[in-house]
């Protein structure tokens, strides 16, 4: 009797302890989420407060200057458009081609498994290493020391290629094999099936993957920093062998200035950069939701 | 007579079909080789990276011994006497990465447990994309945030004489925030994959949600969690802009996070921004440091993926 009494008391106490512990850790877990969201919010608010006063038409339409108040982002904006356009032209055919090869044409042998493993590893290589590759291969070897837009776009292509390949592979994998079988049953060969059935079905998934990869290229600074070095570019690139700068690089240049006034300009540049990225991500989400028809549903 | 005409027509049709087949087959062969060439580019990229890094490093190690490079604690390649002890750069990188790792593991794992075990589906679908926005913000923006927002706060907390403007703590904290969604997303994926029945069994025994999370779900999802952490820290080691902007340019082997340091990536960028002549010893150092960085991140990524595949629990 006595024995069972104490055990029931201790059971109650331990039960209360367990419930309190449960509550405490619930609070901790919620706190983790809240800290993450607060971090994001304070980052955005910090940037908006610092940068908004500097955003006006002259800021968007003039070149960088030694004087903060006269500085603008026309050159890096144009440079970003150049780099992204050229990167897209190079990355889309190569990336989608690689994905089609790996998913549809390649035999499941050791060589092709090695290619897939290699692509996964490339996705984890730090971007600064791609910068070194681009500096040695494109700038010094291919263009004889010219730090031009093409070298930047080629480097960015290699950097985002693994992302595009992996996203395109996922999109191709999502096409049900029964669709392919239907094509083969009609007497189509492999390429005809890919061209007429697999690609149209996989296109929306590929598109959103490609857009996300390109937005990665827009935000990336380290490789471009190494490729183009630090230059005050005060012109819009007109040819693929022009010198150039890009948005994140210009922001970095401004952040590194000792004068505090440049911080506001840097924040204004960040706002423009984030707006560009936001609209690209919105486009990716829109494409995915609009065109992605889930088969068999 | 009529039969002969018919046979001739059929023969012509068959020939046309055969010709078309042949053309289509040729087209497919050409396409197949084109695609193979595209796939080969990824191989060339890897080969290119390795050749460039190794070739330039060989030139460097002809003048500086590998042993001095890997064990020296002083790094001063731009001054004379030159010192090439990469440990002070590695130490700076690891100091920032450890801080980022602690922050991202705490926040990311907490968030993953909340999202997978506590949050109702509706809330989860709102919170997850918000957290993932953190992973899409360019690193130069985080650098700005660390320098202009976090560092002043740290200076107010620890005192301006204690905290140098460029310090490892600020960069590490902000980098932890950046890689948090990597930990939370991958960990949550692993936790969601743990079957409902295991949780129900524990609940039936009277376990609280905390007990179910820590004694059932986390052990079952451990490989995914460990892998997410390894991959996130590897990302932190390779990150450039945050450490370049906020952590300083002073090679410094220290455990004090309030001091200024220089990370490996920041050094590479610093030299390539300067007027270092191509082919000089200073120029070759960035490839030697790059090679070490490449090996470190590659090893961590391979281990991370190995952990996922080796210890993945397959549930029916």
CSV table of C-alpha atoms in Angstrom, one decimal, chain B residues 41-236:
chain,number,residue,atom,x,y,z
B,41,UNK,CA,31.4,19.3,-70.4
B,42,UNK,CA,30.8,18.5,-66.8
B,43,UNK,CA,33.7,16.0,-66.9
B,44,UNK,CA,35.9,18.6,-68.6
B,45,UNK,CA,34.9,21.1,-65.8
B,46,UNK,CA,36.1,18.8,-63.1
B,47,UNK,CA,39.3,17.9,-65.0
B,48,UNK,CA,39.8,21.6,-65.7
B,49,UNK,CA,39.5,22.6,-62.0
B,50,UNK,CA,41.8,19.8,-60.8
B,51,UNK,CA,44.5,20.5,-63.5
B,52,UNK,CA,44.5,24.3,-63.0
B,53,UNK,CA,44.7,24.0,-59.2
B,54,UNK,CA,47.3,21.3,-59.2
B,55,UNK,CA,49.4,22.8,-62.0
B,56,UNK,CA,49.7,26.2,-60.3
B,57,UNK,CA,50.2,24.6,-56.9
B,58,UNK,CA,53.1,22.5,-58.2
B,59,UNK,CA,54.8,25.7,-59.1
B,60,UNK,CA,54.1,27.0,-55.6
B,61,UNK,CA,55.3,23.9,-53.8
B,62,UNK,CA,58.5,24.0,-55.8
B,63,UNK,CA,59.4,27.1,-53.8
B,64,UNK,CA,57.6,26.5,-50.5
B,65,UNK,CA,57.6,23.1,-48.9
B,66,UNK,CA,54.3,21.3,-48.4
B,67,UNK,CA,55.2,20.8,-44.8
B,68,UNK,CA,55.8,24.5,-44.1
B,69,UNK,CA,52.6,25.3,-45.9
B,70,UNK,CA,50.4,22.8,-44.0
B,71,UNK,CA,51.9,23.3,-40.5
B,72,UNK,CA,53.0,26.9,-40.4
B,73,UNK,CA,50.9,29.2,-38.3
B,74,UNK,CA,51.9,32.5,-39.9
B,75,UNK,CA,50.6,33.7,-43.2
B,76,UNK,CA,52.3,36.8,-44.7
B,77,UNK,CA,52.9,36.2,-48.4
B,78,UNK,CA,52.8,39.9,-49.3
B,79,UNK,CA,55.4,41.0,-46.8
B,80,UNK,CA,59.1,40.1,-46.5
B,81,UNK,CA,60.1,37.8,-45.0
B,82,UNK,CA,57.3,35.9,-46.6
B,83,UNK,CA,55.5,33.4,-44.5
B,84,UNK,CA,53.3,30.7,-45.9
B,85,UNK,CA,51.7,28.9,-43.0
B,86,UNK,CA,48.2,28.3,-44.2
B,87,UNK,CA,46.9,27.2,-40.8
B,88,UNK,CA,46.1,30.8,-39.8
B,89,UNK,CA,43.8,31.0,-42.9
B,90,UNK,CA,42.3,27.5,-42.2
B,91,UNK,CA,41.8,28.5,-38.6
B,92,UNK,CA,40.0,31.7,-39.6
B,93,UNK,CA,37.8,29.7,-42.0
B,94,UNK,CA,37.0,27.0,-39.4
B,95,UNK,CA,36.3,29.5,-36.6
B,96,UNK,CA,33.6,31.2,-38.8
B,97,UNK,CA,32.3,27.8,-40.0
B,98,UNK,CA,32.1,26.4,-36.4
B,99,UNK,CA,30.1,29.5,-35.3
B,100,UNK,CA,27.9,29.2,-38.4
B,101,UNK,CA,27.5,25.4,-37.8
B,102,UNK,CA,26.4,25.9,-34.2
B,103,UNK,CA,23.9,28.6,-35.2
B,104,UNK,CA,22.5,26.7,-38.1
B,105,UNK,CA,22.3,23.4,-36.2
B,106,UNK,CA,20.5,24.9,-33.3
B,107,UNK,CA,18.1,27.0,-35.4
B,108,UNK,CA,17.7,24.6,-38.3
B,109,UNK,CA,17.1,21.5,-36.1
B,110,UNK,CA,14.7,23.3,-33.9
B,111,UNK,CA,12.8,24.6,-36.9
B,112,UNK,CA,12.8,21.2,-38.5
B,113,UNK,CA,11.4,19.5,-35.3
B,114,UNK,CA,8.8,22.3,-35.1
B,115,UNK,CA,7.8,22.0,-38.7
B,116,UNK,CA,7.7,18.2,-38.9
B,117,UNK,CA,6.4,17.3,-35.4
B,118,UNK,CA,4.4,20.2,-34.0
B,119,UNK,CA,3.2,22.6,-36.8
B,120,UNK,CA,-0.2,21.9,-38.4
B,121,UNK,CA,0.1,21.4,-42.2
B,122,UNK,CA,-1.2,24.8,-43.0
B,123,UNK,CA,1.3,26.7,-40.8
B,124,UNK,CA,4.1,24.5,-42.2
B,125,UNK,CA,3.2,25.4,-45.7
B,126,UNK,CA,3.5,29.1,-44.9
B,127,UNK,CA,6.6,28.9,-42.7
B,128,UNK,CA,8.8,26.6,-44.9
B,129,UNK,CA,8.9,28.9,-47.9
B,130,UNK,CA,9.6,31.9,-45.7
B,131,UNK,CA,12.6,30.2,-44.2
B,132,UNK,CA,13.8,29.1,-47.6
B,133,UNK,CA,13.9,32.7,-48.7
B,134,UNK,CA,17.0,32.9,-46.5
B,135,UNK,CA,18.8,30.5,-48.8
B,136,UNK,CA,18.0,32.6,-51.9
B,137,UNK,CA,19.4,35.9,-50.6
B,138,UNK,CA,22.8,36.8,-52.3
B,139,UNK,CA,25.7,36.4,-50.0
B,140,UNK,CA,26.9,40.0,-50.6
B,141,UNK,CA,23.6,41.1,-48.9
B,142,UNK,CA,24.5,39.0,-45.9
B,143,UNK,CA,27.9,40.6,-45.8
B,144,UNK,CA,26.3,44.0,-45.8
B,145,UNK,CA,23.9,42.8,-43.0
B,146,UNK,CA,26.7,41.5,-40.9
B,147,UNK,CA,28.8,44.6,-41.2
B,148,UNK,CA,26.1,47.3,-40.8
B,149,UNK,CA,23.6,45.6,-38.5
B,150,UNK,CA,25.1,42.6,-36.5
B,151,UNK,CA,28.5,44.1,-35.8
B,152,UNK,CA,27.2,47.3,-34.2
B,153,UNK,CA,24.9,45.2,-32.0
B,154,UNK,CA,27.8,43.0,-31.0
B,155,UNK,CA,29.9,46.1,-30.2
B,156,UNK,CA,27.1,47.4,-28.0
B,157,UNK,CA,26.9,44.1,-26.1
B,158,UNK,CA,30.6,43.4,-25.7
B,159,UNK,CA,32.0,46.9,-25.8
B,160,UNK,CA,33.6,48.8,-28.7
B,161,UNK,CA,37.1,48.1,-27.4
B,162,UNK,CA,36.5,44.4,-27.3
B,163,UNK,CA,34.8,43.9,-30.7
B,164,UNK,CA,36.8,44.9,-33.8
B,165,UNK,CA,34.7,46.2,-36.7
B,166,UNK,CA,35.7,43.2,-38.8
B,167,UNK,CA,35.3,40.1,-36.6
B,168,UNK,CA,34.7,36.4,-37.0
B,169,UNK,CA,31.6,36.3,-34.7
B,170,UNK,CA,29.5,38.6,-36.8
B,171,UNK,CA,30.3,36.8,-40.0
B,172,UNK,CA,29.7,33.4,-38.4
B,173,UNK,CA,26.3,34.4,-36.9
B,174,UNK,CA,25.1,35.7,-40.2
B,175,UNK,CA,26.4,32.8,-42.1
B,176,UNK,CA,24.6,30.5,-39.7
B,177,UNK,CA,21.4,32.3,-40.6
B,178,UNK,CA,22.2,31.8,-44.2
B,179,UNK,CA,22.7,28.0,-44.1
B,180,UNK,CA,19.9,27.4,-41.5
B,181,UNK,CA,17.4,26.6,-44.2
B,182,UNK,CA,19.8,24.0,-45.6
B,183,UNK,CA,19.8,22.2,-42.3
B,184,UNK,CA,16.1,22.6,-41.6
B,185,UNK,CA,14.9,21.5,-45.1
B,186,UNK,CA,17.2,18.5,-45.3
B,187,UNK,CA,16.6,17.5,-41.7
B,188,UNK,CA,12.8,17.9,-42.0
B,189,UNK,CA,12.8,15.8,-45.2
B,190,UNK,CA,14.5,13.1,-43.2
B,191,UNK,CA,12.1,13.4,-40.3
B,192,UNK,CA,9.0,13.4,-42.4
B,193,UNK,CA,10.2,10.2,-44.0
B,194,UNK,CA,10.0,8.5,-40.5
B,195,UNK,CA,6.8,6.5,-40.7
B,196,UNK,CA,3.7,7.6,-38.7
B,197,UNK,CA,3.4,4.1,-37.1
B,198,UNK,CA,6.7,4.6,-35.1
B,199,UNK,CA,5.4,7.8,-33.6
B,200,UNK,CA,2.0,6.3,-32.9
B,201,UNK,CA,3.6,3.4,-31.0
B,202,UNK,CA,5.5,5.9,-28.8
B,203,UNK,CA,2.4,8.0,-28.2
B,204,UNK,CA,0.5,4.9,-27.3
B,205,UNK,CA,3.0,4.3,-24.5
B,206,UNK,CA,2.2,7.7,-23.1
B,207,UNK,CA,5.2,9.6,-24.5
B,208,UNK,CA,5.1,13.4,-24.8
B,209,UNK,CA,5.7,15.1,-28.2
B,210,UNK,CA,9.2,16.1,-27.0
B,211,UNK,CA,9.9,12.5,-26.2
B,212,UNK,CA,8.6,11.2,-29.5
B,213,UNK,CA,10.7,13.8,-31.3
B,214,UNK,CA,14.0,13.2,-29.4
B,215,UNK,CA,13.7,9.5,-28.7
B,216,UNK,CA,12.0,8.2,-31.8
B,217,UNK,CA,12.1,10.6,-34.7
B,218,UNK,CA,15.5,12.1,-34.4
B,219,UNK,CA,17.3,8.8,-33.9
B,220,UNK,CA,15.4,7.4,-36.9
B,221,UNK,CA,16.3,10.5,-39.0
B,222,UNK,CA,19.8,10.9,-37.7
B,223,UNK,CA,21.6,10.2,-40.9
B,224,UNK,CA,19.7,12.8,-42.7
B,225,UNK,CA,20.3,15.3,-40.0
B,226,UNK,CA,24.0,14.6,-39.8
B,227,UNK,CA,24.3,14.8,-43.6
B,228,UNK,CA,22.4,18.1,-43.7
B,229,UNK,CA,24.8,19.5,-41.1
B,230,UNK,CA,27.9,18.4,-42.9
B,231,UNK,CA,26.7,19.8,-46.2
B,232,UNK,CA,25.8,23.1,-44.6
B,233,UNK,CA,29.2,23.5,-42.9
B,234,UNK,CA,30.9,22.6,-46.2
B,235,UNK,CA,28.9,25.4,-47.8
B,236,UNK,CA,30.0,27.7,-44.9
